[in-house]
Tab-separated table of C-alpha atoms and ligand atoms in Angstrom:
chain	number	residue	atom	x	y	z
U	1	MET	CA	0.000	0.000	0.000
U	2	THR	CA	1.381	3.379	-0.973
U	3	GLN	CA	1.781	5.769	1.902
U	4	THR	CA	1.181	9.475	1.637
U	5	ALA	CA	2.859	12.464	3.219
U	6	ILE	CA	1.065	15.794	3.266
U	7	ILE	CA	3.329	18.757	2.700
U	8	SER	CA	2.163	22.197	3.745
U	9	GLU	CA	4.161	24.779	1.834
U	10	VAL	CA	5.206	27.692	4.040
U	11	ALA	CA	7.525	29.778	1.846
U	12	PRO	CA	4.779	32.359	1.186
U	13	ARG	CA	4.546	33.033	4.947
U	14	ASP	CA	7.437	31.722	7.067
U	15	GLY	CA	9.829	32.206	4.140
U	16	ILE	CA	8.855	35.656	2.942
U	17	GLN	CA	8.098	37.040	6.403
U	18	SER	CA	11.744	36.898	7.381
U	19	ILE	CA	13.083	38.795	4.365
U	20	THR	CA	14.484	42.102	5.490
U	21	GLY	CA	14.981	44.992	3.119
U	22	ALA	CA	12.908	45.282	-0.022
U	23	LEU	CA	9.238	44.412	0.338
U	24	VAL	CA	8.091	41.415	-1.668
U	25	SER	CA	5.218	42.594	-3.828
U	26	THR	CA	1.796	41.048	-3.547
U	27	ASP	CA	2.075	39.962	-7.197
U	28	ALA	CA	5.358	38.187	-6.480
U	29	LYS	CA	3.806	36.363	-3.524
U	30	ILE	CA	0.868	35.246	-5.639
U	31	ALA	CA	3.217	34.139	-8.438
U	32	LEU	CA	5.148	31.974	-5.959
U	33	ILE	CA	1.934	30.454	-4.613
U	34	GLN	CA	0.819	29.738	-8.186
U	35	ALA	CA	4.141	28.036	-8.966
U	36	CYS	CA	3.816	25.864	-5.842
U	37	TYR	CA	0.234	25.082	-6.759
U	38	ASP	CA	1.316	24.134	-10.290
U	39	ALA	CA	3.831	21.759	-8.695
U	40	GLY	CA	0.971	19.916	-6.995
U	41	LEU	CA	1.121	21.429	-3.515
U	42	ARG	CA	-2.420	21.644	-2.183
U	43	ARG	CA	-1.786	22.995	1.275
U	44	MET	CA	-0.033	26.277	1.951
U	45	GLU	CA	0.489	28.837	4.646
U	46	VAL	CA	-0.143	31.886	2.488
U	47	GLY	CA	0.019	34.834	4.859
U	48	SER	CA	-0.623	36.272	8.255
U	49	PHE	CA	-3.249	38.702	9.472
U	50	VAL	CA	-0.835	40.746	11.534
U	51	SER	CA	-0.434	44.491	11.563
U	52	PRO	CA	1.633	45.476	8.490
U	53	LYS	CA	3.438	47.854	10.827
U	54	ALA	CA	4.678	44.886	12.852
U	55	ILE	CA	5.474	42.644	9.878
U	56	PRO	CA	5.509	44.642	6.611
U	57	GLN	CA	6.065	41.564	4.415
U	58	MET	CA	2.644	40.231	5.394
U	59	ALA	CA	0.725	43.273	4.115
U	60	GLN	CA	-2.237	42.568	1.829
U	61	THR	CA	-2.723	39.026	3.028
U	62	GLU	CA	-6.408	39.477	2.144
U	63	VAL	CA	-5.453	40.063	-1.517
U	64	VAL	CA	-3.208	36.997	-1.498
U	65	LEU	CA	-5.959	34.924	0.087
U	66	ALA	CA	-8.468	36.064	-2.540
U	67	ALA	CA	-6.076	34.874	-5.280
U	68	CYS	CA	-5.677	31.530	-3.493
U	69	LYS	CA	-9.412	31.036	-3.485
U	70	ARG	CA	-9.261	30.995	-7.284
U	71	MET	CA	-6.956	27.925	-7.206
U	72	PRO	CA	-9.265	24.894	-6.999
U	73	GLY	CA	-8.525	22.431	-4.211
U	74	LEU	CA	-5.961	24.617	-2.459
U	75	GLU	CA	-6.299	24.675	1.314
U	76	SER	CA	-5.020	28.050	2.517
U	77	THR	CA	-3.798	28.598	6.046
U	78	VAL	CA	-3.291	32.079	7.435
U	79	LEU	CA	-1.621	32.860	10.716
U	80	VAL	CA	-3.758	34.600	13.281
U	81	PRO	CA	-1.923	36.262	16.173
U	82	ASN	CA	-4.905	37.761	17.978
U	83	ARG	CA	-8.637	38.475	17.926
U	84	ARG	CA	-8.317	41.162	15.270
U	85	GLY	CA	-6.450	38.810	12.931
U	86	PHE	CA	-8.921	36.045	13.745
U	87	ASP	CA	-11.854	38.231	12.669
U	88	ALA	CA	-10.074	39.281	9.462
U	89	ALA	CA	-9.156	35.702	8.553
U	90	ILE	CA	-12.743	34.541	8.929
U	91	GLU	CA	-14.112	37.532	7.068
U	92	HIS	CA	-11.806	36.783	4.124
U	93	GLY	CA	-12.599	33.077	4.074
U	94	ALA	CA	-9.389	31.395	5.231
U	95	ASP	CA	-9.698	27.615	5.047
U	96	ARG	CA	-7.498	27.053	8.078
U	97	LEU	CA	-6.469	29.348	10.921
U	98	GLY	CA	-2.927	29.092	12.210
U	99	PHE	CA	-2.594	29.858	15.914
U	100	PHE	CA	0.780	29.962	17.597
U	101	MET	CA	2.503	30.130	20.948
U	102	SER	CA	5.788	28.814	22.287
U	103	ALA	CA	6.473	25.862	24.536
U	104	THR	CA	9.126	27.945	26.309
U	105	ALA	CA	8.753	31.060	28.414
U	106	GLY	CA	11.732	32.870	26.853
U	107	HIS	CA	10.624	32.581	23.227
U	108	ASN	CA	6.986	33.293	24.010
U	109	LYS	CA	8.029	36.490	25.770
U	110	ALA	CA	10.343	37.586	22.916
U	111	ASN	CA	7.961	36.644	20.107
U	112	LEU	CA	4.583	37.501	21.644
U	113	ASN	CA	5.477	39.671	24.638
U	114	ARG	CA	3.390	37.679	27.066
U	115	THR	CA	3.533	34.645	29.267
U	116	ARG	CA	2.615	31.207	27.989
U	117	GLU	CA	-0.433	31.228	30.257
U	118	GLU	CA	-1.629	34.489	28.725
U	119	SER	CA	-1.138	33.182	25.185
U	120	PHE	CA	-2.826	29.897	25.996
U	121	ASP	CA	-5.861	31.601	27.541
U	122	GLU	CA	-6.325	33.898	24.554
U	123	LEU	CA	-5.902	31.096	22.024
U	124	ALA	CA	-8.280	28.846	23.952
U	125	LYS	CA	-10.986	31.456	23.391
U	126	LEU	CA	-10.176	31.704	19.683
U	127	VAL	CA	-10.289	27.913	19.310
U	128	LYS	CA	-13.694	27.909	20.972
U	129	ASP	CA	-14.978	30.720	18.733
U	130	THR	CA	-13.762	29.199	15.462
U	131	PRO	CA	-16.804	28.580	13.289
U	132	ALA	CA	-17.682	25.054	12.183
U	133	GLY	CA	-16.164	24.394	8.776
U	134	THR	CA	-13.012	26.427	9.437
U	135	LEU	CA	-10.018	24.235	10.178
U	136	ILE	CA	-7.400	24.959	12.812
U	137	ARG	CA	-3.659	24.444	12.933
U	138	PHE	CA	-2.291	25.069	16.414
U	139	ASN	CA	1.451	25.690	16.152
U	140	LEU	CA	3.535	25.097	19.255
U	141	SER	CA	6.934	26.741	18.673
U	142	CYS	CA	10.231	25.775	20.300
U	143	VAL	CA	9.061	22.313	21.325
U	144	PHE	CA	12.605	20.958	21.139
U	145	HIS	CA	14.960	23.872	21.584
U	146	CYS	CA	14.624	27.533	22.502
U	147	PRO	CA	17.049	30.308	21.578
U	148	PHE	CA	16.706	31.664	25.116
U	149	ASP	CA	16.013	28.638	27.326
U	150	GLY	CA	18.076	25.955	25.529
U	151	VAL	CA	17.057	22.333	24.988
U	152	VAL	CA	13.471	21.861	26.135
U	153	PRO	CA	12.795	19.076	28.647
U	154	GLU	CA	10.483	16.606	26.910
U	155	ALA	CA	8.101	16.422	29.863
U	156	GLU	CA	7.645	20.196	29.825
U	157	ALA	CA	6.967	20.258	26.083
U	158	LEU	CA	4.479	17.393	26.363
U	159	GLU	CA	2.668	19.136	29.212
U	160	TRP	CA	1.874	22.023	26.875
U	161	VAL	CA	0.939	19.615	24.095
U	162	GLU	CA	-1.494	17.917	26.464
U	163	ARG	CA	-3.146	21.201	27.403
U	164	ILE	CA	-3.538	22.102	23.729
U	165	VAL	CA	-4.862	18.646	22.844
U	166	PHE	CA	-7.803	19.078	25.185
U	167	LEU	CA	-8.887	22.395	23.658
U	168	ASP	CA	-10.412	20.659	20.670
U	169	PRO	CA	-10.716	17.004	19.687
U	170	ASP	CA	-10.032	17.575	15.992
U	171	MET	CA	-7.579	20.365	15.435
U	172	GLU	CA	-4.157	19.654	14.011
U	173	ILE	CA	-1.237	20.477	16.304
U	174	ALA	CA	2.209	21.240	14.927
U	175	LEU	CA	5.255	20.535	17.028
U	176	ALA	CA	7.770	23.049	15.748
U	177	ASP	CA	11.544	23.068	15.760
U	178	THR	CA	11.769	26.831	15.445
U	179	THR	CA	15.555	27.095	15.732
U	180	GLY	CA	16.489	23.980	13.763
U	181	ASN	CA	18.412	22.649	16.750
U	182	ALA	CA	16.232	19.610	17.459
U	183	SER	CA	17.933	16.248	17.134
U	184	PRO	CA	16.333	13.268	15.382
U	185	ASP	CA	16.225	11.061	18.495
U	186	GLN	CA	14.458	13.853	20.376
U	187	VAL	CA	11.966	14.408	17.547
U	188	SER	CA	11.322	10.674	17.424
U	189	ARG	CA	10.692	10.374	21.181
U	190	VAL	CA	8.421	13.401	21.386
U	191	PHE	CA	6.322	12.345	18.386
U	192	ARG	CA	6.045	8.743	19.566
U	193	GLN	CA	4.819	9.893	22.941
U	194	ALA	CA	2.429	12.489	21.524
U	195	ILE	CA	0.929	10.154	18.910
U	196	GLY	CA	0.806	7.268	21.384
U	197	ARG	CA	-1.093	9.315	23.932
U	198	TRP	CA	-3.308	11.546	21.802
U	199	GLY	CA	-3.570	9.956	18.366
U	200	ASN	CA	-2.253	10.900	14.974
U	201	ARG	CA	-3.170	14.554	14.845
U	202	PHE	CA	0.292	16.082	14.788
U	203	ALA	CA	2.336	17.908	12.182
U	204	TYR	CA	6.047	18.670	12.147
U	205	HIS	CA	7.451	22.105	11.359
U	206	GLY	CA	11.235	22.199	11.114
U	207	HIS	CA	14.053	24.514	10.206
U	208	ASP	CA	17.383	23.505	8.709
U	209	THR	CA	19.733	25.792	10.637
U	210	TYR	CA	21.960	22.958	11.849
U	211	GLY	CA	21.561	20.818	8.745
U	212	MET	CA	19.297	18.352	10.532
U	213	GLY	CA	16.037	19.399	8.867
U	214	VAL	CA	15.592	16.355	6.647
U	215	ALA	CA	16.810	13.935	9.331
U	216	ASN	CA	14.278	15.383	11.742
U	217	VAL	CA	11.466	15.064	9.202
U	218	SER	CA	12.489	11.461	8.645
U	219	ALA	CA	12.427	10.849	12.412
U	220	ALA	CA	8.957	12.373	12.692
U	221	TRP	CA	7.774	10.268	9.733
U	222	GLU	CA	9.113	7.059	11.284
U	223	ALA	CA	7.313	7.990	14.512
U	224	GLY	CA	4.037	8.193	12.578
U	225	CYS	CA	3.721	11.887	11.706
U	226	ARG	CA	2.221	12.441	8.253
U	227	VAL	CA	1.964	16.248	7.873
U	228	PHE	CA	5.058	18.378	7.329
U	229	ASP	CA	5.782	22.064	6.807
U	230	SER	CA	8.519	23.041	4.409
U	231	ALA	CA	9.495	25.984	2.221
U	232	ALA	CA	10.315	25.959	-1.467
U	233	GLY	CA	13.942	26.970	-1.855
U	234	GLY	CA	14.439	26.524	1.875
U	235	ILE	CA	13.894	30.244	2.401
U	236	GLY	CA	12.945	31.638	5.776
U	237	GLY	CA	13.975	32.217	9.326
U	238	CYS	CA	12.446	33.724	12.412
U	239	PRO	CA	13.074	37.308	13.513
U	240	PHE	CA	12.628	36.235	17.143
U	241	ALA	CA	14.844	33.165	16.978
U	242	PRO	CA	18.278	34.700	16.414
U	243	GLY	CA	20.403	32.683	14.029
U	244	ALA	CA	17.570	30.499	12.786
U	245	THR	CA	17.777	29.982	9.043
U	246	GLY	CA	15.158	28.780	6.636
U	247	ASN	CA	12.616	26.060	6.844
U	248	VAL	CA	13.579	22.644	5.640
U	249	ALA	CA	13.349	22.846	1.844
U	250	THR	CA	10.272	21.416	0.158
U	251	GLU	CA	12.403	20.020	-2.655
U	252	ASP	CA	14.600	18.155	-0.149
U	253	LEU	CA	11.538	16.562	1.464
U	254	ALA	CA	9.976	15.819	-1.902
U	255	TRP	CA	13.136	14.043	-3.012
U	256	MET	CA	13.436	12.062	0.206
U	257	PHE	CA	9.828	10.906	0.051
U	258	ARG	CA	10.198	10.081	-3.636
U	259	ARG	CA	13.205	7.868	-2.830
U	260	MET	CA	11.217	6.242	-0.022
U	261	GLY	CA	8.277	5.528	-2.342
U	262	VAL	CA	6.007	7.832	-0.349
U	263	GLU	CA	3.380	9.745	-2.328
U	264	THR	CA	3.342	13.558	-2.018
U	265	GLY	CA	1.397	14.588	-5.120
U	266	ILE	CA	4.310	16.759	-6.202
U	267	ALA	CA	5.556	17.040	-9.782
U	268	TRP	CA	9.334	17.158	-9.305
U	269	ASN	CA	10.140	19.254	-12.394
U	270	ARG	CA	7.570	21.874	-11.501
U	271	LEU	CA	8.656	21.955	-7.901
U	272	LEU	CA	12.152	22.904	-9.051
U	273	VAL	CA	10.616	25.865	-10.898
U	274	ALA	CA	8.899	27.000	-7.700
U	275	ALA	CA	12.026	26.406	-5.595
U	276	ASP	CA	14.205	28.412	-7.990
U	277	MET	CA	11.620	31.184	-7.960
U	278	ALA	CA	11.564	31.306	-4.153
U	279	ALA	CA	15.360	31.249	-3.914
U	280	ALA	CA	15.583	34.156	-6.382
U	281	ILE	CA	13.354	36.519	-4.397
U	282	PRO	CA	15.531	39.553	-3.656
U	283	GLY	CA	16.685	39.422	-0.045
U	284	ALA	CA	15.734	35.781	0.463
U	285	VAL	CA	18.330	33.504	2.047
U	286	PRO	CA	17.827	30.167	0.306
U	287	GLY	CA	18.737	26.778	1.712
U	288	GLY	CA	18.270	23.124	0.890
U	289	ARG	CA	20.450	20.827	-1.194
U	290	MET	CA	18.457	19.537	-4.107
U	291	ARG	CA	18.431	22.636	-6.287
U	292	ALA	CA	22.190	22.238	-6.677
U	293	VAL	CA	22.264	18.488	-7.385
U	294	SER	CA	22.549	18.230	-11.143
U	295	ALA	CA	21.643	14.546	-11.276
U	296	ALA	CA	18.452	15.309	-9.383
U	297	ARG	CA	17.693	18.228	-11.670
U	298	GLN	CA	18.102	15.937	-14.657
U	299	ALA	CA	15.568	13.591	-13.110
U	300	ALA	CA	13.056	16.314	-13.895
P	401	ZN	ZN1	9.192	28.387	11.307
């Protein structure tokens, strides 16, 4: 029986958000989303309803989302940092709302300027108020390692996972390696425990800062995880996780799964087009390996 991995493309949000300097135009964002769509990707994090003053690269997310709604079968996630963003996302018809908080006190304070308890309480209300028919992705950042607090004790991370699990029986929960400093054995243990205790409702979001992005995805896959975030061209970073580089590259995951005989729905040749496009965005810091492997390019 062929197994399937679901890849949620995050270059349009996690990737572009971190580009400093020139603003990426709305047209360029839509063109990248179209290229990813043409490559077969049917899930994407396309923007964030944050104040454009706070994160200028995420301006006009409503225009981007409207363009996404013209791509049949595309499930669009938008990040929602607060009640105002929540209202905007619902008004503009987001398919899935992306909530986020950190498993560690230090990163939550730096990224969201509040305690974990405060974030959790606010998000619990948003989960409860999410209308039927709108999907949720609850992202828990820094599950494995925190730029401020170091390696996260597994019991502490799983305590937060447990609290989030009981907010809603259905919502997807992403365990995120925000800094890219998770190790595969740690990813494996945390996913095995989470899936063993609360079922297969988890996604993995990883960065490639330390070169362990693909190994960590493989560890999560072996532990039973089936949903993965990645960015075409490996672009990205996190302004509040100093030193973090891009997300694990979509083309690296696509190649790994292809070699493993796992279905992703991705057309390899078209994915390279999207990955090259992402890597060429002015100011983007690309990552990943596969764009530079000529034998793999010839496989297109
Ligand atoms: Zn990230």
